[in-house]
C-alpha cells in the first residue's frame, strides 16, 4: 500500500461519512442514485481529491478508495468514471445519459461512443440501467490506455464489492451479537458460527482478489462471492434484513446487480477468446 493510496482512502471515507447517499429505488422503477443532491456532493468532493485521474494511475489507490465507496453505497457512477464515461455493454448502459460514453469491447478493448437515444429499463438497483437505442461510434481507445483504464475499473469494482460485503457482514455480526436464543446470544450457536466463518472466508477472498487479480474472471468471482456473503447475512438476520429501513437489503441488492453486470460484461468482452479454435 502506498502512502498516496492510504491517504486517498482516508479522504474518501470521510467524504462518504459526510454525505450519506439516499436510496431512491422502488420495485419496478428506473432509479438513478447518481442524481440525488448527496450523490452530487460526493462527486464534487471526490473530484477535489484527484479521483478518478489519480486512481487510474494507481491500482492500490483505486481499490482502497473503492472499498470506502462500497461501504457507503456510493453511486457506481463514481467507479465507472475510471473508464472515462458510462460503460456501454452489448447495448446496455449503466448511469447513461445522452452524450459521450465508453463501449466495452472484446479483448479488453474500449471505444468512445456518443449516445443518441435511450430507453430506461427497470432494474433491481438504483443504477439507472438503460437500453441504448441510438449511438454514434467513435474511435477505438489506444490499447495501452484501454488496458490501464479497464484494469483500474475492474480493480475498483472488486474493491467496491469488498466494501459493501464488509458492511453487510458487520451489520449482521452486530445483530447476532445482540440477539439471544436458548439462553445465549445468536453468535454463540454453533450453526451461526459456522455460517459466519463461511461468510468471513468468502469476504477475505474478495479482498485478496481486489488487491492482486484484476481479470474478468476475478471480477465475476468477486461479485458472486459478495452475493454469497450477503445471502448468509440475510439467513442470519432473518426478516429484519429484508425491510427497507434496514441497510442489509441495499447491500444485497447492489451485490446482485453488480454480479449481473460483471457477468454480462465478462461474457461480452471474452467472447472472442472463447470462440478461438483449439490447436490440435
C-alpha atoms as an extended CHARMM CRD file, in Angstrom:
* protein
*
       280  EXT
         1         1  UNK       CA              0.0000000000        0.0000000000        0.0000000000  PROA      1               0.0000000000
         2         2  UNK       CA              1.3980000000        3.3890000000       -0.9810000000  PROA      2               0.0000000000
         3         3  UNK       CA              1.1110000000        6.4810000000        1.1960000000  PROA      3               0.0000000000
         4         4  UNK       CA             -0.9030000000        8.1570000000       -1.5490000000  PROA      4               0.0000000000
         5         5  UNK       CA             -3.3440000000        5.2300000000       -1.6810000000  PROA      5               0.0000000000
         6         6  UNK       CA             -3.8140000000        5.2140000000        2.1020000000  PROA      6               0.0000000000
         7         7  UNK       CA             -4.3540000000        8.9850000000        2.1880000000  PROA      7               0.0000000000
         8         8  UNK       CA             -6.8860000000        8.8230000000       -0.6310000000  PROA      8               0.0000000000
         9         9  UNK       CA             -8.7840000000        6.0190000000        1.1270000000  PROA      9               0.0000000000
        10        10  UNK       CA             -8.9520000000        8.0470000000        4.3640000000  PROA      10              0.0000000000
        11        11  UNK       CA            -10.1770000000       11.0870000000        2.4830000000  PROA      11              0.0000000000
        12        12  UNK       CA            -12.8260000000        9.1190000000        0.6030000000  PROA      12              0.0000000000
        13        13  UNK       CA            -14.0400000000        7.5090000000        3.8470000000  PROA      13              0.0000000000
        14        14  UNK       CA            -14.5060000000       10.9680000000        5.3520000000  PROA      14              0.0000000000
        15        15  UNK       CA            -16.3550000000       12.1970000000        2.2520000000  PROA      15              0.0000000000
        16        16  UNK       CA            -18.7030000000        9.2070000000        2.3820000000  PROA      16              0.0000000000
        17        17  UNK       CA            -19.4040000000        9.7750000000        6.0860000000  PROA      17              0.0000000000
        18        18  UNK       CA            -20.2260000000       13.4300000000        5.4410000000  PROA      18              0.0000000000
        19        19  UNK       CA            -22.5470000000       12.7480000000        2.5010000000  PROA      19              0.0000000000
        20        20  UNK       CA            -24.6650000000        9.6540000000        3.0760000000  PROA      20              0.0000000000
        21        21  UNK       CA            -26.4760000000        8.8990000000       -0.2060000000  PROA      21              0.0000000000
        22        22  UNK       CA            -30.2000000000        8.0980000000       -0.0580000000  PROA      22              0.0000000000
        23        23  UNK       CA            -31.7640000000        5.0930000000       -1.7550000000  PROA      23              0.0000000000
        24        24  UNK       CA            -34.1860000000        6.2250000000       -4.4860000000  PROA      24              0.0000000000
        25        25  UNK       CA            -35.0080000000        2.6820000000       -5.6500000000  PROA      25              0.0000000000
        26        26  UNK       CA            -38.5410000000        1.3550000000       -5.6970000000  PROA      26              0.0000000000
        27        27  UNK       CA            -39.6980000000       -2.0390000000       -7.0900000000  PROA      27              0.0000000000
        28        28  UNK       CA            -40.1390000000       -1.8740000000      -10.8530000000  PROA      28              0.0000000000
        29        29  UNK       CA            -38.8090000000        1.6700000000      -11.1070000000  PROA      29              0.0000000000
        30        30  UNK       CA            -35.9970000000        3.1500000000      -13.1640000000  PROA      30              0.0000000000
        31        31  UNK       CA            -33.9140000000        4.6820000000      -10.3660000000  PROA      31              0.0000000000
        32        32  UNK       CA            -30.6920000000        6.6890000000      -10.5020000000  PROA      32              0.0000000000
        33        33  UNK       CA            -28.7580000000        7.1210000000       -7.2630000000  PROA      33              0.0000000000
        34        34  UNK       CA            -26.2910000000        9.4510000000       -9.0120000000  PROA      34              0.0000000000
        35        35  UNK       CA            -28.9170000000       12.1770000000       -9.3920000000  PROA      35              0.0000000000
        36        36  UNK       CA            -29.5640000000       12.9130000000       -5.7070000000  PROA      36              0.0000000000
        37        37  UNK       CA            -28.0370000000       16.0640000000       -4.1580000000  PROA      37              0.0000000000
        38        38  UNK       CA            -25.9820000000       13.9650000000       -1.7180000000  PROA      38              0.0000000000
        39        39  UNK       CA            -24.5550000000       11.9440000000       -4.6170000000  PROA      39              0.0000000000
        40        40  UNK       CA            -23.6780000000       15.1200000000       -6.4920000000  PROA      40              0.0000000000
        41        41  UNK       CA            -21.9310000000       16.4350000000       -3.3700000000  PROA      41              0.0000000000
        42        42  UNK       CA            -19.8930000000       13.2100000000       -3.1740000000  PROA      42              0.0000000000
        43        43  UNK       CA            -18.9580000000       13.5580000000       -6.8470000000  PROA      43              0.0000000000
        44        44  UNK       CA            -17.7490000000       17.1270000000       -6.3290000000  PROA      44              0.0000000000
        45        45  UNK       CA            -15.7610000000       16.1650000000       -3.2370000000  PROA      45              0.0000000000
        46        46  UNK       CA            -14.1690000000       13.1840000000       -4.9960000000  PROA      46              0.0000000000
        47        47  UNK       CA            -13.2010000000       15.3850000000       -7.9210000000  PROA      47              0.0000000000
        48        48  UNK       CA            -11.2780000000       17.5180000000       -5.4510000000  PROA      48              0.0000000000
        49        49  UNK       CA             -9.1990000000       14.5030000000       -4.3860000000  PROA      49              0.0000000000
        50        50  UNK       CA             -7.9790000000       13.7740000000       -7.9100000000  PROA      50              0.0000000000
        51        51  UNK       CA            -10.3000000000       10.8300000000       -8.4090000000  PROA      51              0.0000000000
        52        52  UNK       CA            -10.5670000000        9.3270000000      -10.9730000000  PROA      52              0.0000000000
        53        53  UNK       CA             -7.3400000000       10.6180000000      -12.5300000000  PROA      53              0.0000000000
        54        54  UNK       CA             -5.1450000000        9.5810000000       -9.6080000000  PROA      54              0.0000000000
        55        55  UNK       CA             -6.8310000000        6.2160000000       -9.1550000000  PROA      55              0.0000000000
        56        56  UNK       CA             -6.4890000000        5.4830000000      -12.8340000000  PROA      56              0.0000000000
        57        57  UNK       CA             -2.7270000000        5.5880000000      -12.4240000000  PROA      57              0.0000000000
        58        58  UNK       CA             -2.5410000000        3.7540000000       -9.0900000000  PROA      58              0.0000000000
        59        59  UNK       CA             -4.3640000000        0.4280000000       -8.7040000000  PROA      59              0.0000000000
        60        60  UNK       CA             -3.8210000000        0.3810000000       -4.9330000000  PROA      60              0.0000000000
        61        61  UNK       CA             -5.4950000000        3.7700000000       -4.6880000000  PROA      61              0.0000000000
        62        62  UNK       CA             -8.3800000000        2.6300000000       -6.8770000000  PROA      62              0.0000000000
        63        63  UNK       CA             -9.0040000000       -0.4330000000       -4.7080000000  PROA      63              0.0000000000
        64        64  UNK       CA             -8.7240000000        1.2040000000       -1.2970000000  PROA      64              0.0000000000
        65        65  UNK       CA            -10.8460000000        4.1790000000       -2.2470000000  PROA      65              0.0000000000
        66        66  UNK       CA            -13.4680000000        1.9350000000       -3.8600000000  PROA      66              0.0000000000
        67        67  UNK       CA            -13.7260000000       -0.1420000000       -0.6640000000  PROA      67              0.0000000000
        68        68  UNK       CA            -14.9010000000        3.0060000000        1.1040000000  PROA      68              0.0000000000
        69        69  UNK       CA            -17.3080000000        3.8140000000       -1.7360000000  PROA      69              0.0000000000
        70        70  UNK       CA            -18.7870000000        0.3260000000       -1.4180000000  PROA      70              0.0000000000
        71        71  UNK       CA            -19.1540000000        0.5820000000        2.3330000000  PROA      71              0.0000000000
        72        72  UNK       CA            -21.0710000000        3.8140000000        1.8640000000  PROA      72              0.0000000000
        73        73  UNK       CA            -23.1260000000        2.5550000000       -1.1220000000  PROA      73              0.0000000000
        74        74  UNK       CA            -21.9690000000        5.4990000000       -3.1910000000  PROA      74              0.0000000000
        75        75  UNK       CA            -23.2550000000        5.5280000000       -6.7660000000  PROA      75              0.0000000000
        76        76  UNK       CA            -21.4410000000        3.1500000000       -9.0990000000  PROA      76              0.0000000000
        77        77  UNK       CA            -21.1400000000        6.0720000000      -11.4530000000  PROA      77              0.0000000000
        78        78  UNK       CA            -18.0610000000        7.0500000000       -9.4460000000  PROA      78              0.0000000000
        79        79  UNK       CA            -16.4420000000        3.6800000000      -10.1740000000  PROA      79              0.0000000000
        80        80  UNK       CA            -17.4400000000        3.8920000000      -13.8270000000  PROA      80              0.0000000000
        81        81  UNK       CA            -15.6670000000        7.2350000000      -14.0440000000  PROA      81              0.0000000000
        82        82  UNK       CA            -12.4010000000        5.2610000000      -14.1060000000  PROA      82              0.0000000000
        83        83  UNK       CA            -13.3460000000        4.1440000000      -17.6270000000  PROA      83              0.0000000000
        84        84  UNK       CA            -13.7570000000        7.7290000000      -18.7140000000  PROA      84              0.0000000000
        85        85  UNK       CA            -17.5330000000        7.5210000000      -19.0070000000  PROA      85              0.0000000000
        86        86  UNK       CA            -20.6200000000        5.3880000000      -18.5250000000  PROA      86              0.0000000000
        87        87  UNK       CA            -19.9860000000        1.7960000000      -19.6730000000  PROA      87              0.0000000000
        88        88  UNK       CA            -21.9370000000        0.5130000000      -22.6600000000  PROA      88              0.0000000000
        89        89  UNK       CA            -22.0200000000       -3.2900000000      -22.7360000000  PROA      89              0.0000000000
        90        90  UNK       CA            -23.6950000000       -5.0250000000      -25.6730000000  PROA      90              0.0000000000
        91        91  UNK       CA            -26.4660000000       -2.4590000000      -25.9430000000  PROA      91              0.0000000000
        92        92  UNK       CA            -26.9480000000       -1.7000000000      -22.2360000000  PROA      92              0.0000000000
        93        93  UNK       CA            -25.5320000000        1.2520000000      -20.3170000000  PROA      93              0.0000000000
        94        94  UNK       CA            -25.2670000000        1.9700000000      -16.5870000000  PROA      94              0.0000000000
        95        95  UNK       CA            -25.8950000000        5.5560000000      -15.4420000000  PROA      95              0.0000000000
        96        96  UNK       CA            -26.0910000000        6.5020000000      -19.0900000000  PROA      96              0.0000000000
        97        97  UNK       CA            -27.0580000000        9.9060000000      -20.4560000000  PROA      97              0.0000000000
        98        98  UNK       CA            -27.3530000000       11.4170000000      -23.8840000000  PROA      98              0.0000000000
        99        99  UNK       CA            -23.7860000000       12.2690000000      -24.8260000000  PROA      99              0.0000000000
       100       100  UNK       CA            -20.3190000000       10.6930000000      -24.5160000000  PROA      100             0.0000000000
       101       101  UNK       CA            -19.8750000000        7.1640000000      -23.1280000000  PROA      101             0.0000000000
       102       102  UNK       CA            -17.4470000000        4.2580000000      -23.4150000000  PROA      102             0.0000000000
       103       103  UNK       CA            -18.2410000000        0.9220000000      -25.0650000000  PROA      103             0.0000000000
       104       104  UNK       CA            -16.5600000000       -2.1960000000      -23.6660000000  PROA      104             0.0000000000
       105       105  UNK       CA            -15.2320000000       -4.3480000000      -26.4910000000  PROA      105             0.0000000000
       106       106  UNK       CA            -13.9760000000       -7.9360000000      -26.7740000000  PROA      106             0.0000000000
       107       107  UNK       CA            -10.3090000000       -8.4430000000      -25.9690000000  PROA      107             0.0000000000
       108       108  UNK       CA            -10.0300000000       -5.6730000000      -23.3600000000  PROA      108             0.0000000000
       109       109  UNK       CA            -10.8960000000       -3.0170000000      -25.8990000000  PROA      109             0.0000000000
       110       110  UNK       CA            -12.6790000000        0.3000000000      -25.3700000000  PROA      110             0.0000000000
       111       111  UNK       CA            -14.3420000000        2.5530000000      -27.8970000000  PROA      111             0.0000000000
       112       112  UNK       CA            -15.5930000000        6.0880000000      -27.4490000000  PROA      112             0.0000000000
       113       113  UNK       CA            -19.2680000000        6.4320000000      -28.3760000000  PROA      113             0.0000000000
       114       114  UNK       CA            -21.9330000000        9.1180000000      -28.3010000000  PROA      114             0.0000000000
       115       115  UNK       CA            -25.3210000000        8.0130000000      -27.0030000000  PROA      115             0.0000000000
       116       116  UNK       CA            -28.1250000000        9.4950000000      -29.0760000000  PROA      116             0.0000000000
       117       117  UNK       CA            -31.1830000000        7.7920000000      -27.5810000000  PROA      117             0.0000000000
       118       118  UNK       CA            -32.0130000000        5.7080000000      -24.5030000000  PROA      118             0.0000000000
       119       119  UNK       CA            -34.8920000000        3.5570000000      -23.2880000000  PROA      119             0.0000000000
       120       120  UNK       CA            -34.9260000000        3.3090000000      -19.4520000000  PROA      120             0.0000000000
       121       121  UNK       CA            -35.1200000000       -0.2390000000      -18.0930000000  PROA      121             0.0000000000
       122       122  UNK       CA            -36.4520000000       -1.4680000000      -14.7610000000  PROA      122             0.0000000000
       123       123  UNK       CA            -33.5820000000       -2.8710000000      -12.7260000000  PROA      123             0.0000000000
       124       124  UNK       CA            -33.0630000000       -4.3880000000       -9.2960000000  PROA      124             0.0000000000
       125       125  UNK       CA            -30.9390000000       -1.4870000000       -8.1360000000  PROA      125             0.0000000000
       126       126  UNK       CA            -30.6190000000        2.2860000000       -8.4740000000  PROA      126             0.0000000000
       127       127  UNK       CA            -28.0270000000        2.0520000000      -11.2760000000  PROA      127             0.0000000000
       128       128  UNK       CA            -30.1010000000        3.7890000000      -13.9840000000  PROA      128             0.0000000000
       129       129  UNK       CA            -29.6430000000        0.9510000000      -16.4900000000  PROA      129             0.0000000000
       130       130  UNK       CA            -30.9630000000        1.7670000000      -19.9640000000  PROA      130             0.0000000000
       131       131  UNK       CA            -31.1080000000        0.2060000000      -23.4070000000  PROA      131             0.0000000000
       132       132  UNK       CA            -29.0650000000        2.1900000000      -25.9210000000  PROA      132             0.0000000000
       133       133  UNK       CA            -31.4510000000        2.6840000000      -28.8370000000  PROA      133             0.0000000000
       134       134  UNK       CA            -29.2140000000        5.0500000000      -30.7650000000  PROA      134             0.0000000000
       135       135  UNK       CA            -25.4990000000        5.7460000000      -30.7430000000  PROA      135             0.0000000000
       136       136  UNK       CA            -22.6690000000        7.0920000000      -32.8630000000  PROA      136             0.0000000000
       137       137  UNK       CA            -19.4480000000        5.0990000000      -32.6640000000  PROA      137             0.0000000000
       138       138  UNK       CA            -16.1940000000        6.9790000000      -32.3390000000  PROA      138             0.0000000000
       139       139  UNK       CA            -12.5310000000        5.9890000000      -32.1910000000  PROA      139             0.0000000000
       140       140  UNK       CA            -11.0620000000        2.9420000000      -30.5100000000  PROA      140             0.0000000000
       141       141  UNK       CA             -9.1560000000        3.8530000000      -27.3490000000  PROA      141             0.0000000000
       142       142  UNK       CA             -5.4200000000        3.0700000000      -27.8160000000  PROA      142             0.0000000000
       143       143  UNK       CA             -4.6450000000       -0.4010000000      -26.4860000000  PROA      143             0.0000000000
       144       144  UNK       CA             -2.3480000000        0.7010000000      -23.6650000000  PROA      144             0.0000000000
       145       145  UNK       CA             -4.8070000000        3.2810000000      -22.3530000000  PROA      145             0.0000000000
       146       146  UNK       CA             -7.7370000000        0.8540000000      -22.6800000000  PROA      146             0.0000000000
       147       147  UNK       CA             -5.8820000000       -1.8430000000      -20.7450000000  PROA      147             0.0000000000
       148       148  UNK       CA             -4.9710000000        0.6050000000      -17.9780000000  PROA      148             0.0000000000
       149       149  UNK       CA             -8.4810000000        2.0080000000      -17.6590000000  PROA      149             0.0000000000
       150       150  UNK       CA            -10.1080000000       -1.4260000000      -17.6630000000  PROA      150             0.0000000000
       151       151  UNK       CA             -7.6830000000       -2.7650000000      -15.0470000000  PROA      151             0.0000000000
       152       152  UNK       CA             -8.4190000000        0.1950000000      -12.7640000000  PROA      152             0.0000000000
       153       153  UNK       CA            -12.1730000000       -0.2030000000      -13.3020000000  PROA      153             0.0000000000
       154       154  UNK       CA            -12.1900000000       -3.9410000000      -12.6030000000  PROA      154             0.0000000000
       155       155  UNK       CA             -9.9550000000       -3.4770000000       -9.5520000000  PROA      155             0.0000000000
       156       156  UNK       CA            -12.1620000000       -0.6960000000       -8.2120000000  PROA      156             0.0000000000
       157       157  UNK       CA            -15.2910000000       -2.7610000000       -8.8820000000  PROA      157             0.0000000000
       158       158  UNK       CA            -13.8340000000       -5.6400000000       -6.8440000000  PROA      158             0.0000000000
       159       159  UNK       CA            -12.8290000000       -3.1930000000       -4.1200000000  PROA      159             0.0000000000
       160       160  UNK       CA            -16.3610000000       -1.7930000000       -4.0830000000  PROA      160             0.0000000000
       161       161  UNK       CA            -17.7140000000       -5.3370000000       -3.7140000000  PROA      161             0.0000000000
       162       162  UNK       CA            -15.3370000000       -5.9240000000       -0.8080000000  PROA      162             0.0000000000
       163       163  UNK       CA            -16.5790000000       -2.7520000000        0.8520000000  PROA      163             0.0000000000
       164       164  UNK       CA            -20.2770000000       -3.4920000000        0.5500000000  PROA      164             0.0000000000
       165       165  UNK       CA            -19.8070000000       -7.1390000000        1.6040000000  PROA      165             0.0000000000
       166       166  UNK       CA            -17.7930000000       -5.9690000000        4.6260000000  PROA      166             0.0000000000
       167       167  UNK       CA            -20.5130000000       -3.5320000000        5.6530000000  PROA      167             0.0000000000
       168       168  UNK       CA            -23.1850000000       -6.2170000000        5.2650000000  PROA      168             0.0000000000
       169       169  UNK       CA            -21.1540000000       -8.6620000000        7.3330000000  PROA      169             0.0000000000
       170       170  UNK       CA            -20.5650000000       -6.1060000000       10.1050000000  PROA      170             0.0000000000
       171       171  UNK       CA            -24.2740000000       -5.2780000000       10.2690000000  PROA      171             0.0000000000
       172       172  UNK       CA            -25.0880000000       -8.9770000000       10.5270000000  PROA      172             0.0000000000
       173       173  UNK       CA            -22.4240000000       -9.5020000000       13.1790000000  PROA      173             0.0000000000
       174       174  UNK       CA            -23.8850000000       -6.7080000000       15.2930000000  PROA      174             0.0000000000
       175       175  UNK       CA            -27.3010000000       -8.3300000000       15.0110000000  PROA      175             0.0000000000
       176       176  UNK       CA            -26.2850000000      -11.8520000000       16.0580000000  PROA      176             0.0000000000
       177       177  UNK       CA            -24.2380000000      -10.4910000000       18.9520000000  PROA      177             0.0000000000
       178       178  UNK       CA            -27.2260000000       -8.6060000000       20.3310000000  PROA      178             0.0000000000
       179       179  UNK       CA            -29.9950000000      -11.1930000000       19.9300000000  PROA      179             0.0000000000
       180       180  UNK       CA            -30.4860000000      -14.0860000000       22.3180000000  PROA      180             0.0000000000
       181       181  UNK       CA            -31.8280000000      -17.5960000000       21.7920000000  PROA      181             0.0000000000
       182       182  UNK       CA            -31.7300000000      -20.6340000000       24.0700000000  PROA      182             0.0000000000
       183       183  UNK       CA            -30.1100000000      -18.6330000000       26.8460000000  PROA      183             0.0000000000
       184       184  UNK       CA            -27.2100000000      -17.2040000000       24.8040000000  PROA      184             0.0000000000
       185       185  UNK       CA            -26.5910000000      -14.6910000000       22.0300000000  PROA      185             0.0000000000
       186       186  UNK       CA            -27.0080000000      -15.9850000000       18.4990000000  PROA      186             0.0000000000
       187       187  UNK       CA            -23.2890000000      -15.7950000000       17.7790000000  PROA      187             0.0000000000
       188       188  UNK       CA            -22.6950000000      -18.4570000000       20.4210000000  PROA      188             0.0000000000
       189       189  UNK       CA            -24.7310000000      -21.0160000000       18.4490000000  PROA      189             0.0000000000
       190       190  UNK       CA            -22.5220000000      -23.4920000000       16.5150000000  PROA      190             0.0000000000
       191       191  UNK       CA            -24.6040000000      -23.2840000000       13.3340000000  PROA      191             0.0000000000
       192       192  UNK       CA            -24.4190000000      -19.4910000000       13.3550000000  PROA      192             0.0000000000
       193       193  UNK       CA            -20.6750000000      -19.5860000000       13.9750000000  PROA      193             0.0000000000
       194       194  UNK       CA            -20.2190000000      -21.9310000000       11.0180000000  PROA      194             0.0000000000
       195       195  UNK       CA            -22.2290000000      -19.6560000000        8.7070000000  PROA      195             0.0000000000
       196       196  UNK       CA            -20.2860000000      -16.6080000000        9.8840000000  PROA      196             0.0000000000
       197       197  UNK       CA            -16.9980000000      -18.4020000000        9.2710000000  PROA      197             0.0000000000
       198       198  UNK       CA            -18.0080000000      -19.2750000000        5.7140000000  PROA      198             0.0000000000
       199       199  UNK       CA            -19.0220000000      -15.6820000000        5.0390000000  PROA      199             0.0000000000
       200       200  UNK       CA            -15.8010000000      -14.3330000000        6.5250000000  PROA      200             0.0000000000
       201       201  UNK       CA            -13.7600000000      -16.6780000000        4.3330000000  PROA      201             0.0000000000
       202       202  UNK       CA            -15.6190000000      -15.5300000000        1.2090000000  PROA      202             0.0000000000
       203       203  UNK       CA            -15.0810000000      -11.9240000000        2.2470000000  PROA      203             0.0000000000
       204       204  UNK       CA            -11.3360000000      -12.4690000000        2.6090000000  PROA      204             0.0000000000
       205       205  UNK       CA            -11.3190000000      -13.9230000000       -0.9020000000  PROA      205             0.0000000000
       206       206  UNK       CA            -12.9550000000      -10.7990000000       -2.3310000000  PROA      206             0.0000000000
       207       207  UNK       CA            -10.3830000000       -8.5910000000       -0.6440000000  PROA      207             0.0000000000
       208       208  UNK       CA             -7.4850000000      -10.6480000000       -1.9540000000  PROA      208             0.0000000000
       209       209  UNK       CA             -8.8430000000      -10.6200000000       -5.4990000000  PROA      209             0.0000000000
       210       210  UNK       CA             -9.3090000000       -6.8480000000       -5.3570000000  PROA      210             0.0000000000
       211       211  UNK       CA             -5.6980000000       -6.4000000000       -4.2960000000  PROA      211             0.0000000000
       212       212  UNK       CA             -3.9850000000       -8.9650000000       -6.5170000000  PROA      212             0.0000000000
       213       213  UNK       CA             -6.0260000000      -10.0010000000       -9.5600000000  PROA      213             0.0000000000
       214       214  UNK       CA             -7.8850000000       -7.6990000000      -11.9260000000  PROA      214             0.0000000000
       215       215  UNK       CA             -9.1130000000      -10.0280000000      -14.6800000000  PROA      215             0.0000000000
       216       216  UNK       CA            -12.6950000000      -10.5540000000      -15.8460000000  PROA      216             0.0000000000
       217       217  UNK       CA            -12.7340000000      -13.9400000000      -14.1380000000  PROA      217             0.0000000000
       218       218  UNK       CA            -11.6310000000      -12.3780000000      -10.8530000000  PROA      218             0.0000000000
       219       219  UNK       CA            -14.3220000000       -9.6950000000      -11.0280000000  PROA      219             0.0000000000
       220       220  UNK       CA            -17.0240000000      -12.2700000000      -11.7880000000  PROA      220             0.0000000000
       221       221  UNK       CA            -15.8590000000      -14.4360000000       -8.8910000000  PROA      221             0.0000000000
       222       222  UNK       CA            -15.7270000000      -11.4610000000       -6.5120000000  PROA      222             0.0000000000
       223       223  UNK       CA            -19.2670000000      -10.4630000000       -7.4470000000  PROA      223             0.0000000000
       224       224  UNK       CA            -20.5660000000      -13.9960000000       -6.8900000000  PROA      224             0.0000000000
       225       225  UNK       CA            -18.7720000000      -14.1530000000       -3.5350000000  PROA      225             0.0000000000
       226       226  UNK       CA            -20.3100000000      -10.8390000000       -2.4570000000  PROA      226             0.0000000000
       227       227  UNK       CA            -23.7440000000      -12.2590000000       -3.2140000000  PROA      227             0.0000000000
       228       228  UNK       CA            -22.8210000000      -15.3200000000       -1.1330000000  PROA      228             0.0000000000
       229       229  UNK       CA            -21.8100000000      -13.1150000000        1.8050000000  PROA      229             0.0000000000
       230       230  UNK       CA            -24.9990000000      -11.0580000000        1.7260000000  PROA      230             0.0000000000
       231       231  UNK       CA            -27.1210000000      -14.2180000000        1.3880000000  PROA      231             0.0000000000
       232       232  UNK       CA            -25.5000000000      -15.5990000000        4.5410000000  PROA      232             0.0000000000
       233       233  UNK       CA            -26.1940000000      -12.3050000000        6.3110000000  PROA      233             0.0000000000
       234       234  UNK       CA            -29.8560000000      -12.4950000000        5.3230000000  PROA      234             0.0000000000
       235       235  UNK       CA            -30.1110000000      -16.0390000000        6.6160000000  PROA      235             0.0000000000
       236       236  UNK       CA            -28.7070000000      -14.9990000000        9.9950000000  PROA      236             0.0000000000
       237       237  UNK       CA            -30.5970000000      -11.7150000000       10.2400000000  PROA      237             0.0000000000
       238       238  UNK       CA            -33.9840000000      -13.0840000000        9.2660000000  PROA      238             0.0000000000
       239       239  UNK       CA            -36.9620000000      -10.9760000000        8.1980000000  PROA      239             0.0000000000
       240       240  UNK       CA            -35.3780000000       -7.7800000000        9.5300000000  PROA      240             0.0000000000
       241       241  UNK       CA            -32.7980000000       -7.8840000000        6.7420000000  PROA      241             0.0000000000
       242       242  UNK       CA            -35.4980000000       -7.5370000000        4.0560000000  PROA      242             0.0000000000
       243       243  UNK       CA            -37.1050000000       -4.3970000000        5.4470000000  PROA      243             0.0000000000
       244       244  UNK       CA            -36.4080000000       -1.1500000000        3.6030000000  PROA      244             0.0000000000
       245       245  UNK       CA            -35.4140000000        0.5560000000        6.8580000000  PROA      245             0.0000000000
       246       246  UNK       CA            -32.5290000000       -1.8760000000        7.4590000000  PROA      246             0.0000000000
       247       247  UNK       CA            -29.3980000000       -1.4160000000        5.2990000000  PROA      247             0.0000000000
       248       248  UNK       CA            -28.7930000000       -5.0940000000        4.5200000000  PROA      248             0.0000000000
       249       249  UNK       CA            -31.3000000000       -5.1780000000        1.6570000000  PROA      249             0.0000000000
       250       250  UNK       CA            -29.4020000000       -2.3380000000       -0.0590000000  PROA      250             0.0000000000
       251       251  UNK       CA            -26.1140000000       -4.2370000000        0.1650000000  PROA      251             0.0000000000
       252       252  UNK       CA            -27.6450000000       -7.4360000000       -1.1510000000  PROA      252             0.0000000000
       253       253  UNK       CA            -29.4800000000       -5.6870000000       -3.9960000000  PROA      253             0.0000000000
       254       254  UNK       CA            -26.3180000000       -3.9380000000       -5.1110000000  PROA      254             0.0000000000
       255       255  UNK       CA            -24.2590000000       -7.1280000000       -4.8790000000  PROA      255             0.0000000000
       256       256  UNK       CA            -26.7370000000       -8.9420000000       -7.1100000000  PROA      256             0.0000000000
       257       257  UNK       CA            -26.9060000000       -6.0430000000       -9.5400000000  PROA      257             0.0000000000
       258       258  UNK       CA            -23.1040000000       -5.9220000000       -9.7500000000  PROA      258             0.0000000000
       259       259  UNK       CA            -22.9190000000       -9.6780000000      -10.2830000000  PROA      259             0.0000000000
       260       260  UNK       CA            -25.3140000000       -9.4180000000      -13.2220000000  PROA      260             0.0000000000
       261       261  UNK       CA            -23.3240000000       -6.5570000000      -14.7190000000  PROA      261             0.0000000000
       262       262  UNK       CA            -19.9430000000       -8.2330000000      -14.1610000000  PROA      262             0.0000000000
       263       263  UNK       CA            -21.1130000000      -11.4830000000      -15.7630000000  PROA      263             0.0000000000
       264       264  UNK       CA            -22.6730000000       -9.6150000000      -18.6990000000  PROA      264             0.0000000000
       265       265  UNK       CA            -19.5190000000       -7.5550000000      -19.2880000000  PROA      265             0.0000000000
       266       266  UNK       CA            -17.2010000000      -10.5420000000      -18.8700000000  PROA      266             0.0000000000
       267       267  UNK       CA            -19.2510000000      -12.6040000000      -21.3230000000  PROA      267             0.0000000000
       268       268  UNK       CA            -19.2020000000       -9.7840000000      -23.8730000000  PROA      268             0.0000000000
       269       269  UNK       CA            -15.5310000000       -8.9490000000      -23.5390000000  PROA      269             0.0000000000
       270       270  UNK       CA            -14.1820000000      -12.5180000000      -23.5530000000  PROA      270             0.0000000000
       271       271  UNK       CA            -16.4800000000      -13.7990000000      -26.2960000000  PROA      271             0.0000000000
       272       272  UNK       CA            -13.7670000000      -13.8630000000      -28.9710000000  PROA      272             0.0000000000
       273       273  UNK       CA            -11.3750000000      -15.6860000000      -26.6270000000  PROA      273             0.0000000000
       274       274  UNK       CA            -13.8910000000      -18.4760000000      -26.0110000000  PROA      274             0.0000000000
       275       275  UNK       CA            -14.5300000000      -18.9320000000      -29.7170000000  PROA      275             0.0000000000
       276       276  UNK       CA            -10.8990000000      -19.3180000000      -30.7250000000  PROA      276             0.0000000000
       277       277  UNK       CA            -10.1630000000      -22.7640000000      -32.2840000000  PROA      277             0.0000000000
       278       278  UNK       CA             -8.2010000000      -25.1760000000      -30.1350000000  PROA      278             0.0000000000
       279       279  UNK       CA             -4.7650000000      -26.0830000000      -31.5120000000  PROA      279             0.0000000000
       280       280  UNK       CA             -4.5210000000      -29.7200000000      -32.4690000000  PROA      280             0.0000000000
